[in-house]
mmCIF file of C-alpha atoms in Angstrom:
data_model
loop_
_atom_site.group_PDB
_atom_site.id
_atom_site.type_symbol
_atom_site.label_atom_id
_atom_site.label_comp_id
_atom_site.label_asym_id
_atom_site.label_seq_id
_atom_site.Cartn_x
_atom_site.Cartn_y
_atom_site.Cartn_z
ATOM 1 C CA MET A 1 -13.067 57.308 -46.161
ATOM 2 C CA LYS A 2 -14.028 58.540 -42.702
ATOM 3 C CA LEU A 3 -14.405 62.242 -42.027
ATOM 4 C CA ARG A 4 -13.513 63.512 -38.589
ATOM 5 C CA LYS A 5 -14.504 66.806 -37.122
ATOM 6 C CA LYS A 6 -11.367 68.877 -36.634
ATOM 7 C CA LYS A 7 -10.630 70.256 -33.200
ATOM 8 C CA ARG A 8 -9.744 73.899 -33.116
ATOM 9 C CA ALA A 9 -8.953 76.404 -30.464
ATOM 10 C CA ARG A 10 -11.788 78.704 -29.604
ATOM 11 C CA LYS A 11 -11.138 82.330 -28.932
ATOM 12 C CA ALA A 12 -11.908 83.419 -25.416
ATOM 13 C CA PRO A 13 -11.761 87.220 -25.346
ATOM 14 C CA PHE A 14 -10.583 87.426 -21.729
ATOM 15 C CA ALA A 15 -8.920 90.811 -22.190
ATOM 16 C CA LYS A 16 -12.142 92.359 -23.545
ATOM 17 C CA ALA A 17 -14.241 90.632 -20.884
ATOM 18 C CA GLN A 18 -11.993 91.950 -18.130
ATOM 19 C CA ALA A 19 -12.133 95.460 -19.594
ATOM 20 C CA ALA A 20 -15.940 95.175 -19.421
ATOM 21 C CA GLY A 21 -15.756 94.202 -15.730
ATOM 22 C CA ILE A 22 -16.551 90.508 -16.216
ATOM 23 C CA ASN A 23 -14.865 88.069 -13.821
ATOM 24 C CA THR A 24 -12.722 85.689 -15.865
ATOM 25 C CA ALA A 25 -11.165 82.526 -14.440
ATOM 26 C CA LEU A 26 -8.698 79.986 -15.733
ATOM 27 C CA GLY A 27 -8.580 76.218 -15.238
ATOM 28 C CA THR A 28 -7.863 73.017 -17.094
ATOM 29 C CA ASP A 29 -9.939 70.071 -18.270
ATOM 30 C CA GLY A 30 -6.850 67.905 -18.349
ATOM 31 C CA PRO A 31 -5.025 65.726 -20.838
ATOM 32 C CA ILE A 32 -8.133 63.785 -21.861
ATOM 33 C CA VAL A 33 -8.913 66.790 -24.096
ATOM 34 C CA ASP A 34 -5.298 67.159 -25.255
ATOM 35 C CA TYR A 35 -4.345 70.159 -23.171
ATOM 36 C CA PRO A 36 -1.801 70.289 -20.342
ATOM 37 C CA VAL A 37 -2.834 70.057 -16.690
ATOM 38 C CA ASP A 38 0.111 72.301 -15.844
ATOM 39 C CA MET A 39 -1.493 75.540 -14.637
ATOM 40 C CA VAL A 40 1.697 77.511 -15.260
ATOM 41 C CA GLU A 41 1.542 76.365 -18.909
ATOM 42 C CA GLN A 42 -2.161 77.275 -19.005
ATOM 43 C CA MET A 43 -1.348 80.781 -17.769
ATOM 44 C CA LYS A 44 1.368 81.139 -20.416
ATOM 45 C CA ILE A 45 -0.941 79.926 -23.197
ATOM 46 C CA CYS A 46 -3.742 82.238 -22.040
ATOM 47 C CA THR A 47 -1.480 85.279 -21.906
ATOM 48 C CA LEU A 48 0.181 84.638 -25.259
ATOM 49 C CA MET A 49 -3.072 83.819 -27.069
ATOM 50 C CA GLN A 50 -4.678 87.050 -25.839
ATOM 51 C CA HIS A 51 -1.692 88.993 -27.151
ATOM 52 C CA VAL A 52 -1.984 87.263 -30.545
ATOM 53 C CA TRP A 53 -5.780 87.447 -30.875
ATOM 54 C CA HIS A 54 -5.941 91.108 -29.914
ATOM 55 C CA ILE A 55 -2.703 91.977 -31.738
ATOM 56 C CA ASP A 56 -1.683 93.772 -28.568
ATOM 57 C CA PRO A 57 1.107 92.521 -26.282
ATOM 58 C CA THR A 58 -0.146 94.749 -23.464
ATOM 59 C CA CYS A 59 -3.803 93.661 -23.380
ATOM 60 C CA MET A 60 -3.255 90.833 -20.875
ATOM 61 C CA PRO A 61 -0.675 91.597 -18.180
ATOM 62 C CA VAL A 62 0.629 88.490 -16.422
ATOM 63 C CA GLU A 63 -0.760 89.800 -13.141
ATOM 64 C CA ARG A 64 -4.302 89.525 -14.603
ATOM 65 C CA THR A 65 -3.583 85.978 -15.767
ATOM 66 C CA ILE A 66 -2.352 84.991 -12.302
ATOM 67 C CA GLU A 67 -5.537 86.480 -10.831
ATOM 68 C CA MET A 68 -7.562 84.394 -13.300
ATOM 69 C CA ALA A 69 -5.873 81.240 -11.960
ATOM 70 C CA THR A 70 -6.265 82.207 -8.293
ATOM 71 C CA ILE A 71 -8.701 84.750 -6.835
ATOM 72 C CA ASN A 72 -10.983 84.921 -9.886
ATOM 73 C CA GLY A 73 -11.440 81.145 -9.837
ATOM 74 C CA ALA A 74 -12.317 81.381 -6.147
ATOM 75 C CA ARG A 75 -14.897 84.085 -6.988
ATOM 76 C CA VAL A 76 -16.497 81.866 -9.626
ATOM 77 C CA LEU A 77 -16.916 79.177 -6.956
ATOM 78 C CA GLY A 78 -18.142 81.650 -4.335
ATOM 79 C CA LEU A 79 -15.096 80.833 -2.180
ATOM 80 C CA GLU A 80 -13.173 84.117 -2.410
ATOM 81 C CA HIS A 81 -13.460 84.579 1.376
ATOM 82 C CA GLU A 82 -11.706 81.220 1.958
ATOM 83 C CA ILE A 83 -9.211 80.753 -0.894
ATOM 84 C CA GLY A 84 -7.651 82.478 -3.889
ATOM 85 C CA SER A 85 -5.309 84.941 -2.191
ATOM 86 C CA LEU A 86 -2.891 85.065 0.724
ATOM 87 C CA GLU A 87 -4.725 86.933 3.474
ATOM 88 C CA PRO A 88 -5.251 86.474 7.216
ATOM 89 C CA GLY A 89 -8.119 84.071 7.904
ATOM 90 C CA LYS A 90 -7.949 82.324 4.530
ATOM 91 C CA ARG A 91 -6.684 78.817 3.891
ATOM 92 C CA ALA A 92 -2.947 78.852 3.373
ATOM 93 C CA ASP A 93 -2.588 77.166 -0.030
ATOM 94 C CA ILE A 94 0.891 78.091 -1.228
ATOM 95 C CA ALA A 95 3.208 76.852 -3.975
ATOM 96 C CA VAL A 96 6.922 77.696 -3.932
ATOM 97 C CA PHE A 97 8.746 77.477 -7.267
ATOM 98 C CA ASP A 98 12.450 77.072 -8.062
ATOM 99 C CA MET A 99 13.184 79.700 -10.686
ATOM 100 C CA HIS A 100 16.960 79.208 -10.640
ATOM 101 C CA LYS A 101 17.265 77.185 -13.860
ATOM 102 C CA PRO A 102 19.194 77.782 -17.104
ATOM 103 C CA ARG A 103 16.018 77.758 -19.253
ATOM 104 C CA ILE A 104 14.476 80.494 -17.105
ATOM 105 C CA GLY A 105 17.281 83.018 -17.322
ATOM 106 C CA VAL A 106 17.378 86.400 -15.625
ATOM 107 C CA LEU A 107 14.557 87.387 -13.267
ATOM 108 C CA ASN A 108 14.326 91.110 -14.048
ATOM 109 C CA ARG A 109 10.529 90.816 -14.057
ATOM 110 C CA PRO A 110 9.878 87.751 -11.852
ATOM 111 C CA LEU A 111 6.151 87.337 -12.577
ATOM 112 C CA SER A 112 6.573 87.697 -16.350
ATOM 113 C CA THR A 113 9.522 85.325 -16.284
ATOM 114 C CA PHE A 114 7.572 82.835 -14.166
ATOM 115 C CA ILE A 115 4.652 82.807 -16.619
ATOM 116 C CA SER A 116 6.758 82.779 -19.788
ATOM 117 C CA ALA A 117 9.465 80.293 -18.741
ATOM 118 C CA GLY A 118 8.234 78.486 -15.629
ATOM 119 C CA LYS A 119 6.513 75.122 -15.404
ATOM 120 C CA GLY A 120 4.417 73.442 -12.764
ATOM 121 C CA SER A 121 7.200 70.896 -12.367
ATOM 122 C CA ASP A 122 9.367 73.730 -10.991
ATOM 123 C CA ALA A 123 7.354 73.521 -7.751
ATOM 124 C CA LYS A 124 9.648 72.816 -4.810
ATOM 125 C CA ALA A 125 6.977 72.819 -2.121
ATOM 126 C CA VAL A 126 3.200 73.019 -1.906
ATOM 127 C CA SER A 127 1.123 73.514 1.210
ATOM 128 C CA VAL A 128 -2.621 72.954 1.286
ATOM 129 C CA ASN A 129 -4.593 74.586 4.076
ATOM 130 C CA GLY A 130 -1.320 75.262 5.875
ATOM 131 C CA ALA A 131 -0.010 71.676 5.764
ATOM 132 C CA VAL A 132 2.898 70.629 3.535
ATOM 133 C CA ALA A 133 1.521 68.345 0.814
ATOM 134 C CA TYR A 134 4.541 68.189 -1.519
ATOM 135 C CA ARG A 135 8.223 68.897 -1.053
ATOM 136 C CA ASP A 136 11.279 68.297 -3.252
ATOM 137 C CA GLY A 137 9.640 65.766 -5.578
ATOM 138 C CA GLY A 138 7.650 63.780 -3.026
ATOM 139 C CA PHE A 139 4.181 63.873 -1.539
ATOM 140 C CA ALA A 140 3.928 64.175 2.245
ATOM 141 C CA LYS A 141 1.349 61.405 2.593
ATOM 142 C CA GLY A 142 -0.906 59.234 0.525
ATOM 143 C CA PRO A 143 -0.140 57.037 -2.473
ATOM 144 C CA SER A 144 2.935 57.506 -4.633
ATOM 145 C CA PHE A 145 2.820 59.605 -7.793
ATOM 146 C CA ASP A 146 3.259 56.446 -9.908
ATOM 147 C CA ASP A 147 0.261 54.804 -8.208
ATOM 148 C CA VAL A 148 -1.915 57.892 -8.706
ATOM 149 C CA LEU A 149 -0.865 58.271 -12.354
ATOM 150 C CA GLY A 150 -1.442 54.575 -13.041
ATOM 151 C CA GLU A 151 -4.942 54.675 -11.587
ATOM 152 C CA ALA A 152 -5.755 57.957 -13.366
ATOM 153 C CA THR A 153 -4.614 56.484 -16.694
ATOM 154 C CA GLN A 154 -6.769 53.398 -16.181
ATOM 155 C CA ARG A 155 -9.824 55.456 -15.205
ATOM 156 C CA ALA A 156 -9.365 57.863 -18.132
ATOM 157 C CA ARG A 157 -9.330 54.939 -20.551
ATOM 158 C CA GLN A 158 -12.454 53.448 -18.939
ATOM 159 C CA ILE A 159 -14.297 56.768 -19.139
ATOM 160 C CA ALA A 160 -13.227 57.320 -22.755
ATOM 161 C CA GLN A 161 -14.296 53.768 -23.654
ATOM 162 C CA ALA A 162 -17.708 54.229 -21.992
ATOM 163 C CA ALA A 163 -18.186 57.551 -23.811
ATOM 164 C CA GLY A 164 -17.198 56.063 -27.164
ATOM 165 C CA HIS A 165 -13.952 58.019 -27.350
ATOM 166 C CA ALA A 166 -11.446 55.151 -27.069
ATOM 167 C CA PRO A 167 -9.995 55.921 -30.551
ATOM 168 C CA ARG A 168 -8.572 59.155 -29.104
ATOM 169 C CA PHE A 169 -5.946 57.029 -27.367
ATOM 170 C CA GLU A 170 -4.744 55.568 -30.671
ATOM 171 C CA PRO A 171 -2.180 57.372 -32.835
ATOM 172 C CA HIS A 172 -3.802 59.121 -35.812
ATOM 173 C CA TRP A 173 -1.961 57.000 -38.374
ATOM 174 C CA ARG A 174 -3.720 53.906 -36.982
ATOM 175 C CA GLN A 175 -7.079 55.690 -37.132
ATOM 176 C CA ASP A 176 -6.427 56.971 -40.654
ATOM 177 C CA SER A 177 -5.381 53.576 -42.027
ATOM 178 C CA ALA A 178 -8.303 51.808 -40.313
ATOM 179 C CA GLY A 179 -10.814 54.048 -42.102
ATOM 180 C CA SER A 180 -9.291 53.608 -45.565
#
């Protein structure tokens, strides 16, 4: 019988850190570590987990979570004068989301609704440094999404293989029966 170390979520006390004046930022490592690359989902998970861990649904307002994914990340990188917020003189990186969907419902509190019900796939348009990069399901230039995803999948498998983590790509029932 093979024993595997169990993965578990680690608590990140963002709400307490913010209250203490510590800059907190939010990002994603990607699907290779079994978490979504969807930053809207990451913001939702962060907000909800803070509410659960602190047993306080007010400890992490969605506005703070959005700041963690934007301006606070820029601060961590020392780029807050170039990116992270919409201000004159900064790069114009903008995402426009379609929030008119049945699963989203009423927009009484648009930011809360966006974080709780939105998804990255709701993006209708994205501009990077002022130039349209994505609009209505298609990229403005460069390779197709399918080509990028295919190459990313191949590279992820190569990296996992080289690091000795190839079994992570196999369903657990194959791993469990192989070790018996």
